[in-house]
XYZ file of C-alpha atoms in Angstrom:
107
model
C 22.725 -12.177 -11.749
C 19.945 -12.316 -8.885
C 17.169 -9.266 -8.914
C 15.933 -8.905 -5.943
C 12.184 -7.305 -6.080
C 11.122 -5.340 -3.108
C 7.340 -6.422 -2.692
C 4.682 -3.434 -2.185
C 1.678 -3.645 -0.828
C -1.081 -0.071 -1.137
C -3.470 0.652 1.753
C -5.615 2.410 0.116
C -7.920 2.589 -3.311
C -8.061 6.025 -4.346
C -6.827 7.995 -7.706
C -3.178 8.562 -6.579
C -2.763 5.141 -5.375
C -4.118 4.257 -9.188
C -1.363 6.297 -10.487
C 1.451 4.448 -7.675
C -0.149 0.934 -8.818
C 0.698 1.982 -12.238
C 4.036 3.046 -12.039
C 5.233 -0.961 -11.470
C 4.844 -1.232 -15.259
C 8.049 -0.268 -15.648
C 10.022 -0.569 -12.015
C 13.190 -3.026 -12.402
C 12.975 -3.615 -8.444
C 9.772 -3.421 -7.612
C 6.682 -5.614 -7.605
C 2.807 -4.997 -6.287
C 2.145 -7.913 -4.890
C -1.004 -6.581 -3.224
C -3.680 -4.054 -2.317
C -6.142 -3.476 0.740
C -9.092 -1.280 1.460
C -11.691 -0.828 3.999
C -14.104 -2.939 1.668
C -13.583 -6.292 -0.294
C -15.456 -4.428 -3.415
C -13.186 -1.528 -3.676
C -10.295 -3.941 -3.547
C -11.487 -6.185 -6.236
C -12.105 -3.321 -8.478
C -9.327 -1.877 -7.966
C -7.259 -5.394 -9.022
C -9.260 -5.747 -12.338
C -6.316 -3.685 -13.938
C -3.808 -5.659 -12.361
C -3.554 -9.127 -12.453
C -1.580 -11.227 -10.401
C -2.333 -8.854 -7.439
C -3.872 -9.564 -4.431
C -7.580 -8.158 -3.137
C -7.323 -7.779 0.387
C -10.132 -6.488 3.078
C -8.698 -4.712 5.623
C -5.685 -2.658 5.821
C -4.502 -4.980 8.865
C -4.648 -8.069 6.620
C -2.157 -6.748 4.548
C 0.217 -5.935 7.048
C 0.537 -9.292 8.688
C 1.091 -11.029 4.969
C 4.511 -12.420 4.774
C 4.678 -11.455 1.042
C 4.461 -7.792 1.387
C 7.860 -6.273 2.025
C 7.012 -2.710 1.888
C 3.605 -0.743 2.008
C 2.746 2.392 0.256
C 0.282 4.432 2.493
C -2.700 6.358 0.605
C -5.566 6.798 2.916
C -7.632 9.531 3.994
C -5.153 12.253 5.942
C -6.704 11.799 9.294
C -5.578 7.706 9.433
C -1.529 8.330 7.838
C -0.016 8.199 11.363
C -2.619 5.147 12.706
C -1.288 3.165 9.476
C 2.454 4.796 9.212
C 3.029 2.975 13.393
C 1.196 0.365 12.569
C 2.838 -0.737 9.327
C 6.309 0.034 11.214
C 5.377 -2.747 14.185
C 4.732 -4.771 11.222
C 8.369 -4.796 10.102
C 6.949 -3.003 7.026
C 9.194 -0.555 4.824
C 6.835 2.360 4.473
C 6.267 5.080 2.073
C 3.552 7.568 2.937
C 1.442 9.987 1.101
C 1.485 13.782 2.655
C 1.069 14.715 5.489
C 2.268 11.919 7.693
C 0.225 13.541 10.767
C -1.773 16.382 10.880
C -0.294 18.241 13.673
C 2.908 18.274 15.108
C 2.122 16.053 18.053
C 0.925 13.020 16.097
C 4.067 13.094 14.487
């Protein structure tokens, strides 16, 4: 029998995206393969607690890796719809914190 892993990727380095990151501990079809922020620091702290994932500068870098299938959004509230369309032209499956916009027109 073949598992098939659906490969996650967070943008984002905050508390709840702590608590996501730790959740793959016990998924059966899911991997984190990788994790961006706005600074290489915050990403490479962030890994220290996760091996085998990736540190990644930029929240564009990890949309355009190959590896990431799906990307779990968990920036500030004002940047959810930027990263939501951008992670969508990506090809990216996306789950996003709340709100996705902030007003009805973004969204």
């Amino acid at each position: 029998m073949t598992i098939n892993f659906v490969r996650w990727g967070i943008l984002g380095t905050g508390s709840i995206s702590k608590k996501f990151a730790e959740a793959f501990a016990d998924a059966s079809t899911g991997k984190l393969v990788a994790v961006a922020s706005r600074s290489q620091e915050s990403a490479d702290a962030f890994v220290e607690n996760f091996p085998g994932v990736k540190p990644l500068q930029g929240y564009e870098t990890l949309l355009a890796d190959p590896e990431v299938d799906a990307v779990y959004i968990a920036t500030p509230h004002p940047q959810h719809a930027k990263w939501a369309v951008a992670a969508a032209n990506a090809g990216k499956h996306i789950l996003c914190e709340k709100p996705l916009t902030l007003n009805h027109g973004e969204a």
